[in-house]
Tab-separated table of C-alpha atoms in Angstrom:
chain	number	residue	atom	x	y	z
C	1	MET	CA	0.065	-245.047	64.816
C	2	LYS	CA	-2.859	-245.541	62.423
C	3	VAL	CA	-3.812	-249.002	61.167
C	4	LEU	CA	-6.332	-250.060	58.530
C	5	GLN	CA	-7.681	-253.601	58.768
C	6	ILE	CA	-9.152	-254.696	55.428
C	7	THR	CA	-11.351	-257.640	54.498
C	8	ASN	CA	-14.052	-258.401	51.918
C	9	VAL	CA	-17.129	-258.488	54.120
C	10	SER	CA	-18.096	-257.323	57.572
C	11	PHE	CA	-19.064	-260.874	58.591
C	12	THR	CA	-15.337	-261.676	58.671
C	13	VAL	CA	-14.702	-258.642	60.861
C	14	LYS	CA	-17.400	-259.573	63.348
C	15	LYS	CA	-16.565	-263.267	63.562
C	16	PHE	CA	-12.778	-263.336	63.240
C	17	LEU	CA	-10.934	-260.001	63.331
C	18	LEU	CA	-12.273	-258.187	66.395
C	19	PRO	CA	-9.898	-259.902	68.880
C	20	LEU	CA	-6.917	-258.513	66.933
C	21	VAL	CA	-8.563	-255.093	66.556
C	22	ASP	CA	-9.277	-255.005	70.294
C	23	GLU	CA	-5.704	-255.991	71.135
C	24	MET	CA	-4.302	-253.262	68.891
C	25	ILE	CA	-6.605	-250.648	70.426
C	26	GLU	CA	-5.558	-251.855	73.892
C	27	GLN	CA	-1.929	-251.275	72.891
C	28	LYS	CA	-2.681	-247.689	71.753
C	29	TYR	CA	-3.029	-248.120	67.997
C	30	ASP	CA	-5.636	-246.056	66.129
C	31	VAL	CA	-7.470	-248.821	64.263
C	32	HIS	CA	-9.899	-248.409	61.359
C	33	ILE	CA	-11.690	-251.165	59.416
C	34	ALA	CA	-12.510	-251.261	55.700
C	35	CYS	CA	-14.931	-253.808	54.194
C	36	TYR	CA	-18.184	-254.170	52.303
C	37	LYS	CA	-20.370	-252.805	55.056
C	38	ASP	CA	-23.636	-254.695	55.346
C	39	GLU	CA	-25.795	-255.378	58.421
C	40	ALA	CA	-22.932	-256.969	60.391
C	41	GLY	CA	-20.749	-253.953	59.602
C	42	TYR	CA	-23.295	-251.537	61.005
C	43	GLU	CA	-23.527	-253.682	64.151
C	44	VAL	CA	-19.751	-253.477	64.576
C	45	GLU	CA	-19.894	-249.717	63.988
C	46	LYS	CA	-22.572	-249.325	66.671
C	47	ASP	CA	-20.169	-250.982	69.120
C	48	GLY	CA	-17.774	-248.069	68.625
C	49	TYR	CA	-15.426	-249.304	65.899
C	50	VAL	CA	-14.530	-247.114	62.903
C	51	VAL	CA	-15.793	-248.930	59.796
C	52	HIS	CA	-15.401	-247.624	56.221
C	53	HIS	CA	-17.499	-248.989	53.373
C	54	ILE	CA	-15.418	-250.182	50.419
C	55	PRO	CA	-17.411	-251.958	47.653
C	56	PHE	CA	-15.348	-255.163	47.478
C	57	GLN	CA	-16.802	-257.874	45.247
C	58	ARG	CA	-15.907	-261.568	45.355
C	59	ASN	CA	-15.893	-262.109	41.593
C	60	MET	CA	-13.621	-261.792	38.532
C	61	ASN	CA	-15.050	-258.452	37.354
C	62	VAL	CA	-11.985	-256.258	36.786
C	63	PHE	CA	-14.072	-253.068	36.674
C	64	SER	CA	-15.563	-253.725	40.134
C	65	HIS	CA	-12.074	-254.353	41.564
C	66	PHE	CA	-10.804	-251.124	39.990
C	67	LYS	CA	-13.718	-249.275	41.582
C	68	SER	CA	-12.791	-250.766	44.968
C	69	MET	CA	-9.155	-249.755	44.487
C	70	VAL	CA	-10.051	-246.145	43.686
C	71	ALA	CA	-12.190	-245.916	46.834
C	72	LEU	CA	-9.483	-247.531	48.934
C	73	VAL	CA	-6.694	-245.285	47.609
C	74	LYS	CA	-8.790	-242.227	48.461
C	75	LEU	CA	-9.376	-243.518	51.992
C	76	ILE	CA	-5.711	-244.356	52.631
C	77	ARG	CA	-4.564	-240.973	51.313
C	78	LYS	CA	-7.097	-239.135	53.430
C	79	GLU	CA	-6.377	-240.972	56.686
C	80	ARG	CA	-2.610	-241.463	56.118
C	81	PHE	CA	-2.379	-244.943	57.583
C	82	ASP	CA	0.993	-246.256	58.789
C	83	ILE	CA	-0.041	-249.908	58.463
C	84	VAL	CA	-2.422	-251.620	56.061
C	85	HIS	CA	-3.261	-255.163	57.155
C	86	SER	CA	-5.351	-257.132	54.653
C	87	HIS	CA	-7.255	-260.403	54.862
C	88	THR	CA	-9.151	-262.675	52.411
C	89	PRO	CA	-7.855	-263.287	48.857
C	90	VAL	CA	-9.721	-260.762	46.688
C	91	ALA	CA	-9.674	-257.845	49.141
C	92	SER	CA	-5.990	-258.415	49.837
C	93	LEU	CA	-5.040	-258.225	46.154
C	94	VAL	CA	-6.774	-254.841	45.840
C	95	ALA	CA	-5.553	-253.638	49.247
C	96	ARG	CA	-1.885	-254.405	48.687
C	97	VAL	CA	-1.751	-252.649	45.315
C	98	SER	CA	-3.572	-249.667	46.848
C	99	ALA	CA	-1.089	-249.550	49.732
C	100	ARG	CA	1.853	-249.528	47.308
C	101	LEU	CA	0.313	-246.747	45.204
C	102	VAL	CA	0.053	-244.555	48.295
C	103	ASN	CA	3.432	-245.630	49.743
C	104	VAL	CA	2.046	-247.018	52.995
C	105	PRO	CA	5.074	-247.766	55.243
C	106	LEU	CA	3.974	-251.321	56.159
C	107	SER	CA	1.713	-253.624	54.153
C	108	VAL	CA	0.809	-256.886	55.915
C	109	TYR	CA	-1.231	-259.764	54.533
C	110	THR	CA	-2.645	-262.646	56.564
C	111	ALA	CA	-3.079	-265.784	54.471
C	112	HIS	CA	-6.052	-267.448	56.137
C	113	GLY	CA	-5.494	-270.218	53.584
C	114	PHE	CA	-4.087	-269.828	50.082
C	115	TYR	CA	-6.902	-270.164	47.553
C	116	PHE	CA	-4.898	-272.700	45.524
C	117	HIS	CA	-4.854	-276.226	46.943
C	118	GLU	CA	-4.055	-279.821	46.023
C	119	ASN	CA	-7.605	-280.661	44.868
C	120	MET	CA	-7.638	-277.907	42.204
C	121	LYS	CA	-7.291	-278.471	38.476
C	122	PRO	CA	-3.831	-277.486	37.138
C	123	ILE	CA	-4.732	-274.248	35.326
C	124	PRO	CA	-6.735	-272.612	38.166
C	125	TYR	CA	-4.017	-273.769	40.570
C	126	LYS	CA	-1.252	-272.099	38.557
C	127	ILE	CA	-3.209	-268.855	38.122
C	128	ASN	CA	-3.896	-268.536	41.843
C	129	TYR	CA	-0.389	-269.657	42.789
C	130	TRP	CA	1.278	-266.997	40.640
C	131	LEU	CA	-1.098	-264.274	41.789
C	132	GLU	CA	-0.190	-265.024	45.418
C	133	LYS	CA	3.541	-265.232	44.669
C	134	ILE	CA	3.710	-262.012	42.626
C	135	TRP	CA	1.666	-260.052	45.168
C	136	ALA	CA	3.763	-261.452	48.021
C	137	LYS	CA	7.041	-260.511	46.365
C	138	TYR	CA	6.168	-257.046	45.060
C	139	PHE	CA	3.227	-255.703	47.062
C	140	THR	CA	3.721	-257.074	50.582
C	141	ASP	CA	6.158	-256.335	53.402
C	142	LYS	CA	5.136	-259.019	55.887
C	143	LEU	CA	3.084	-262.194	55.384
C	144	PHE	CA	1.310	-263.895	58.276
C	145	PHE	CA	0.289	-267.537	57.828
C	146	GLN	CA	-2.314	-269.456	59.764
C	147	SER	CA	-1.499	-272.739	58.047
C	148	LYS	CA	1.976	-274.167	58.544
C	149	GLU	CA	1.701	-275.879	55.147
C	150	ASP	CA	1.150	-272.478	53.485
C	151	TYR	CA	4.093	-271.032	55.429
C	152	GLU	CA	6.434	-273.855	54.434
C	153	LEU	CA	5.369	-273.631	50.778
C	154	ALA	CA	5.924	-269.854	50.693
C	155	LEU	CA	9.315	-270.326	52.341
C	156	ALA	CA	10.399	-273.081	49.932
C	157	LYS	CA	9.153	-271.196	46.844
C	158	CYS	CA	10.753	-267.880	47.914
C	159	PHE	CA	7.541	-265.827	48.076
C	160	GLN	CA	9.447	-263.294	50.199
C	161	LYS	CA	12.580	-263.038	52.296
C	162	PRO	CA	12.407	-265.603	55.149
C	163	GLU	CA	12.327	-262.890	57.827
C	164	ASN	CA	9.165	-261.463	56.250
C	165	LEU	CA	7.255	-264.766	56.448
C	166	ILE	CA	5.706	-265.390	59.865
C	167	HIS	CA	3.699	-268.436	60.948
C	168	ILE	CA	1.110	-267.162	63.474
C	169	SER	CA	-1.282	-270.173	63.562
C	170	ASN	CA	-4.909	-269.594	64.616
C	171	GLY	CA	-6.757	-269.637	67.907
C	172	VAL	CA	-9.872	-268.859	69.922
C	173	SER	CA	-10.509	-267.596	73.417
C	174	GLY	CA	-9.955	-270.259	76.041
C	175	ASN	CA	-12.088	-268.183	78.408
C	176	ARG	CA	-15.179	-268.376	76.218
C	177	PHE	CA	-14.613	-271.849	74.768
C	178	ASN	CA	-14.268	-273.760	78.019
C	179	PRO	CA	-16.451	-276.850	78.642
C	180	GLU	CA	-16.413	-276.227	82.388
C	181	LEU	CA	-18.520	-273.095	81.896
C	182	TYR	CA	-21.498	-274.821	80.266
C	183	SER	CA	-24.066	-277.479	81.139
C	184	ARG	CA	-24.246	-280.320	78.642
C	185	GLU	CA	-27.616	-281.410	80.027
C	186	LYS	CA	-29.195	-277.962	79.628
C	187	SER	CA	-27.729	-277.518	76.153
C	188	ARG	CA	-29.063	-280.875	74.965
C	189	GLU	CA	-32.413	-280.275	76.609
C	190	SER	CA	-32.824	-276.975	74.714
C	191	LEU	CA	-32.261	-278.870	71.444
C	192	GLY	CA	-34.514	-281.795	72.334
C	193	SER	CA	-31.587	-284.197	71.994
C	194	ASN	CA	-31.300	-285.703	75.466
C	195	ASP	CA	-30.501	-289.323	74.604
C	196	GLU	CA	-29.235	-289.046	71.047
C	197	LYS	CA	-25.843	-289.084	69.325
C	198	VAL	CA	-25.424	-285.478	68.236
C	199	ILE	CA	-23.220	-284.548	65.255
C	200	ILE	CA	-22.530	-280.854	64.679
C	201	PHE	CA	-21.246	-278.807	61.749
C	202	VAL	CA	-20.423	-275.091	62.110
C	203	GLY	CA	-19.499	-272.994	59.080
C	204	ARG	CA	-20.605	-271.122	55.979
C	205	LEU	CA	-23.250	-272.986	54.015
C	206	VAL	CA	-21.383	-273.207	50.727
C	207	ARG	CA	-20.566	-276.150	48.506
C	208	GLU	CA	-16.821	-276.150	49.249
C	209	LYS	CA	-17.541	-276.771	52.945
C	210	GLY	CA	-18.807	-280.219	51.932
C	211	ILE	CA	-22.456	-279.634	52.849
C	212	VAL	CA	-23.771	-281.952	50.126
C	213	GLU	CA	-21.470	-284.778	51.249
C	214	LEU	CA	-22.356	-284.129	54.899
C	215	ILE	CA	-26.095	-284.567	54.341
C	216	GLU	CA	-25.575	-287.602	52.097
C	217	ALA	CA	-23.234	-289.134	54.676
C	218	PHE	CA	-25.690	-288.487	57.492
C	219	HIS	CA	-28.332	-290.443	55.584
C	220	LEU	CA	-25.906	-293.391	55.501
C	221	VAL	CA	-25.039	-292.958	59.192
C	222	LEU	CA	-28.715	-293.376	60.120
C	223	ASN	CA	-28.649	-296.894	58.663
C	224	GLU	CA	-26.245	-297.844	61.470
C	225	ILE	CA	-27.025	-295.344	64.250
C	226	LYS	CA	-30.782	-294.794	64.375
C	227	ASP	CA	-30.739	-292.179	67.143
C	228	ALA	CA	-28.235	-289.813	65.484
C	229	THR	CA	-29.064	-286.113	65.063
C	230	LEU	CA	-27.273	-283.606	62.817
C	231	LEU	CA	-27.010	-279.942	63.785
C	232	ILE	CA	-26.071	-277.606	60.916
C	233	VAL	CA	-25.027	-274.188	62.229
C	234	GLY	CA	-24.320	-271.267	59.903
C	235	ASP	CA	-25.481	-269.601	56.706
C	236	SER	CA	-24.072	-268.163	53.497
C	237	VAL	CA	-22.706	-264.605	53.685
C	238	THR	CA	-22.611	-261.603	51.359
C	239	GLY	CA	-20.585	-262.313	48.239
C	240	ASP	CA	-20.313	-266.118	48.575
C	241	ARG	CA	-19.605	-267.574	45.154
C	242	ASP	CA	-20.957	-271.061	45.802
C	243	GLY	CA	-23.800	-270.497	48.241
C	244	MET	CA	-26.575	-273.052	48.100
C	245	ASN	CA	-30.108	-273.725	49.287
C	246	VAL	CA	-29.393	-276.188	52.093
C	247	GLU	CA	-33.009	-276.293	53.248
C	248	GLN	CA	-34.066	-277.464	49.789
C	249	LEU	CA	-31.338	-280.109	49.838
C	250	ILE	CA	-32.535	-281.374	53.229
C	251	GLN	CA	-36.134	-281.514	52.031
C	252	SER	CA	-35.072	-283.692	49.106
C	253	MET	CA	-33.892	-286.394	51.515
C	254	PRO	CA	-36.115	-289.266	52.789
C	255	PHE	CA	-38.466	-288.378	55.651
C	256	GLU	CA	-36.525	-290.325	58.303
C	257	THR	CA	-33.355	-288.392	57.376
C	258	LYS	CA	-34.694	-284.847	57.126
C	259	GLU	CA	-36.572	-285.266	60.399
C	260	ARG	CA	-33.274	-285.784	62.203
C	261	ILE	CA	-31.508	-282.689	60.805
C	262	GLN	CA	-31.746	-279.335	62.558
C	263	LEU	CA	-30.832	-276.314	60.400
C	264	LEU	CA	-30.054	-273.701	63.048
C	265	GLY	CA	-28.800	-270.743	60.985
C	266	MET	CA	-26.397	-268.136	62.351
C	267	ARG	CA	-25.954	-268.483	66.108
C	268	GLU	CA	-24.084	-266.599	68.808
C	269	ASP	CA	-24.186	-269.482	71.312
C	270	ILE	CA	-21.609	-271.702	69.582
C	271	PRO	CA	-19.962	-272.913	72.850
C	272	GLU	CA	-23.341	-274.086	74.176
C	273	LEU	CA	-24.155	-275.897	70.923
C	274	LEU	CA	-20.749	-277.580	70.889
C	275	CYS	CA	-21.267	-278.574	74.506
C	276	ALA	CA	-24.399	-280.477	73.462
C	277	ALA	CA	-22.658	-282.389	70.672
C	278	ASP	CA	-20.868	-285.746	70.699
C	279	LEU	CA	-18.876	-285.216	67.484
C	280	PHE	CA	-17.783	-282.249	65.360
C	281	VAL	CA	-17.581	-282.706	61.563
C	282	LEU	CA	-15.994	-280.477	58.897
C	283	PRO	CA	-15.984	-282.060	55.392
C	284	SER	CA	-14.389	-279.114	53.510
C	285	TYR	CA	-12.728	-279.286	50.096
C	286	ARG	CA	-10.136	-276.687	51.189
C	287	GLU	CA	-9.233	-274.812	54.373
C	288	GLY	CA	-6.609	-272.473	55.796
C	289	LEU	CA	-6.468	-273.391	59.465
C	290	PRO	CA	-10.150	-273.781	60.352
C	291	ARG	CA	-11.250	-271.866	63.417
C	292	SER	CA	-14.390	-274.011	63.740
C	293	ILE	CA	-12.269	-277.102	64.469
C	294	ILE	CA	-10.282	-275.149	67.064
C	295	GLU	CA	-13.539	-274.106	68.755
C	296	ALA	CA	-14.643	-277.745	68.867
C	297	MET	CA	-11.246	-278.811	70.232
C	298	ALA	CA	-11.468	-276.148	72.931
C	299	MET	CA	-14.832	-277.600	73.950
C	300	GLY	CA	-13.335	-281.090	74.179
C	301	LYS	CA	-14.925	-282.674	71.114
C	302	PRO	CA	-13.626	-285.473	68.881
C	303	ILE	CA	-13.269	-284.369	65.256
C	304	VAL	CA	-13.947	-285.836	61.828
C	305	ALA	CA	-12.548	-283.700	58.989
C	306	THR	CA	-11.320	-284.114	55.448
C	307	ASP	CA	-7.670	-284.809	54.666
C	308	VAL	CA	-6.900	-281.310	53.354
C	309	ARG	CA	-4.480	-278.513	54.286
C	310	GLY	CA	-5.272	-276.957	57.644
C	311	CYS	CA	-7.403	-279.830	58.902
C	312	ARG	CA	-4.280	-282.001	58.886
C	313	GLU	CA	-2.659	-279.557	61.333
C	314	GLU	CA	-5.511	-279.848	63.842
C	315	VAL	CA	-6.810	-283.410	63.542
C	316	PHE	CA	-4.444	-286.262	64.384
C	317	PRO	CA	-5.749	-289.752	63.513
C	318	ASP	CA	-6.275	-291.961	66.542
C	319	VAL	CA	-5.431	-289.025	68.825
C	320	ASN	CA	-8.322	-286.544	68.650
C	321	GLY	CA	-10.268	-287.801	65.644
C	322	TYR	CA	-9.996	-289.023	62.065
C	323	LEU	CA	-9.426	-287.627	58.582
C	324	CYS	CA	-11.484	-288.849	55.635
C	325	LYS	CA	-11.424	-288.314	51.865
C	326	ALA	CA	-12.714	-284.987	50.530
C	327	LYS	CA	-15.830	-285.058	48.311
C	328	ASP	CA	-16.569	-288.636	49.395
C	329	SER	CA	-19.852	-289.248	51.266
C	330	ASN	CA	-19.089	-292.921	51.903
C	331	SER	CA	-15.683	-292.212	53.445
C	332	LEU	CA	-17.228	-289.510	55.631
C	333	ALA	CA	-20.087	-291.760	56.777
C	334	ASP	CA	-17.775	-294.697	57.579
C	335	THR	CA	-15.532	-292.451	59.682
C	336	ILE	CA	-18.431	-290.909	61.608
C	337	ILE	CA	-19.890	-294.355	62.333
C	338	GLU	CA	-16.537	-295.700	63.532
C	339	ILE	CA	-16.214	-292.985	66.176
C	340	LEU	CA	-19.854	-292.806	67.286
C	341	LYS	CA	-19.985	-296.562	67.893
C	342	ASP	CA	-16.979	-296.456	70.231
C	343	GLU	CA	-17.639	-294.687	73.547
C	344	THR	CA	-13.999	-295.096	74.580
C	345	LYS	CA	-12.804	-293.234	71.486
C	346	LEU	CA	-15.404	-290.514	71.920
C	347	LYS	CA	-14.161	-289.820	75.429
C	348	LEU	CA	-10.418	-290.175	74.735
C	349	PHE	CA	-10.453	-288.128	71.509
C	350	GLY	CA	-12.428	-285.380	73.226
C	351	GLU	CA	-9.950	-285.167	76.096
C	352	ASN	CA	-7.044	-285.065	73.641
C	353	SER	CA	-8.721	-282.276	71.643
C	354	ARG	CA	-8.913	-280.088	74.736
C	355	ARG	CA	-5.273	-280.819	75.614
C	356	LEU	CA	-4.069	-280.020	72.078
C	357	PHE	CA	-6.040	-276.775	72.091
C	358	LEU	CA	-4.420	-275.609	75.313
C	359	GLU	CA	-0.957	-276.469	73.954
C	360	GLU	CA	-1.229	-275.082	70.426
C	361	PHE	CA	-4.274	-272.952	69.623
C	362	ASN	CA	-4.913	-270.430	72.375
C	363	GLU	CA	-5.862	-267.051	70.915
C	364	LYS	CA	-3.574	-265.178	73.291
C	365	VAL	CA	-0.450	-266.733	71.724
C	366	VAL	CA	-1.628	-265.942	68.174
C	367	LEU	CA	-2.244	-262.293	69.076
C	368	GLU	CA	1.172	-262.030	70.732
C	369	ARG	CA	2.903	-263.247	67.550
C	370	GLN	CA	1.196	-260.567	65.465
C	371	MET	CA	1.670	-257.764	67.972
C	372	LYS	CA	5.372	-258.524	68.171
C	373	VAL	CA	5.695	-257.583	64.475
C	374	PHE	CA	3.546	-254.457	64.781
C	375	ASN	CA	5.273	-253.256	67.951
C	376	GLN	CA	8.718	-253.761	66.450
C	377	PHE	CA	7.683	-251.703	63.427
C	378	ARG	CA	6.243	-248.969	65.666
C	379	GLU	CA	9.434	-248.842	67.699
C	380	GLU	CA	11.601	-248.584	64.567
C	381	ARG	CA	9.413	-245.819	63.145
C	382	SER	CA	9.579	-243.951	66.429
C	383	LEU	CA	13.371	-244.133	66.483
C	384	ASN	CA	13.618	-242.977	62.871
C	385	LYS	CA	11.392	-239.978	63.548
C	386	ARG	CA	13.362	-238.756	66.575
C	387	PRO	CA	15.484	-235.693	65.863
C	388	ARG	CA	19.204	-236.391	65.786
C	389	LYS	CA	21.354	-234.932	68.565
């Protein structure tokens, strides 16, 4: 059975989709990938995966989306895929229409976080809401949801029949993200942070991740905790609409602040970096069900995040961290200071994060939920294709 996994950019494939692709290949599916193939895409291709270049653009240019749809329709017709599984908002809109035009038997969409959210202005909210609802109802067979809030909204608003809405959650590998496998001392030594309070952020360097508020808040934190260090891990990726020059922002800060910020760029050693940290922070304006928080939980870290969809499903106040106001540097700084000044909370919240990860966010369970749907479809197709006696 042939499957096409579709997403905007190859960064998403490399960082998030390969566990599912690997699981499908392991279970004897013929899996192809379609995305805007940049450097990360060629790296994935070199590892033996089949990657097709489709010129997806993350903008409102209708002509560019039409061009992507034409290329995608040609690919689907040529390869005759049984399943088209799309991810990310823009690519999924194009992919699901393309799948319908070619009569693909099963069109699946994973909502990694609906683009509309409670902090949006009314008109953009309504536009994005109706796009998601119309595409769900008329161009999608099965919807997977990482966020339970998204799932419950889609269920209540009748986006699709209840049996076609599936909450899969999100997860990471408990084998890789395991604090027992790494040395905190060696990790901190490599960063030059032996005796300091280390705060870490991991994510795309875009405005909606709260980078501006994070750096402003860190400046305020230093007034109370002189030995604090901030690690910023990540970069912007191809097609980001609100990418920003974080290095320039850091350089605009007072000397004593910028000297205590390490801008580390894209890294492959995320477990080691998390091992070195005392506190994980994610001050996003919107999220689906953030994988970065799950990674930090798996490594036994207390969390500070904004009170937005997704984060609320992973961070439980006074259990494994705190939630603060979005777009509010003062609220973020106060919350960070409260945790870092209390060694008992740091230890307890970290232990609770690891426990919650093992109970709720193990990647194996998330993959099983998706494969159950695909395997059921494969079995039904196989039965329908058998000649009658």
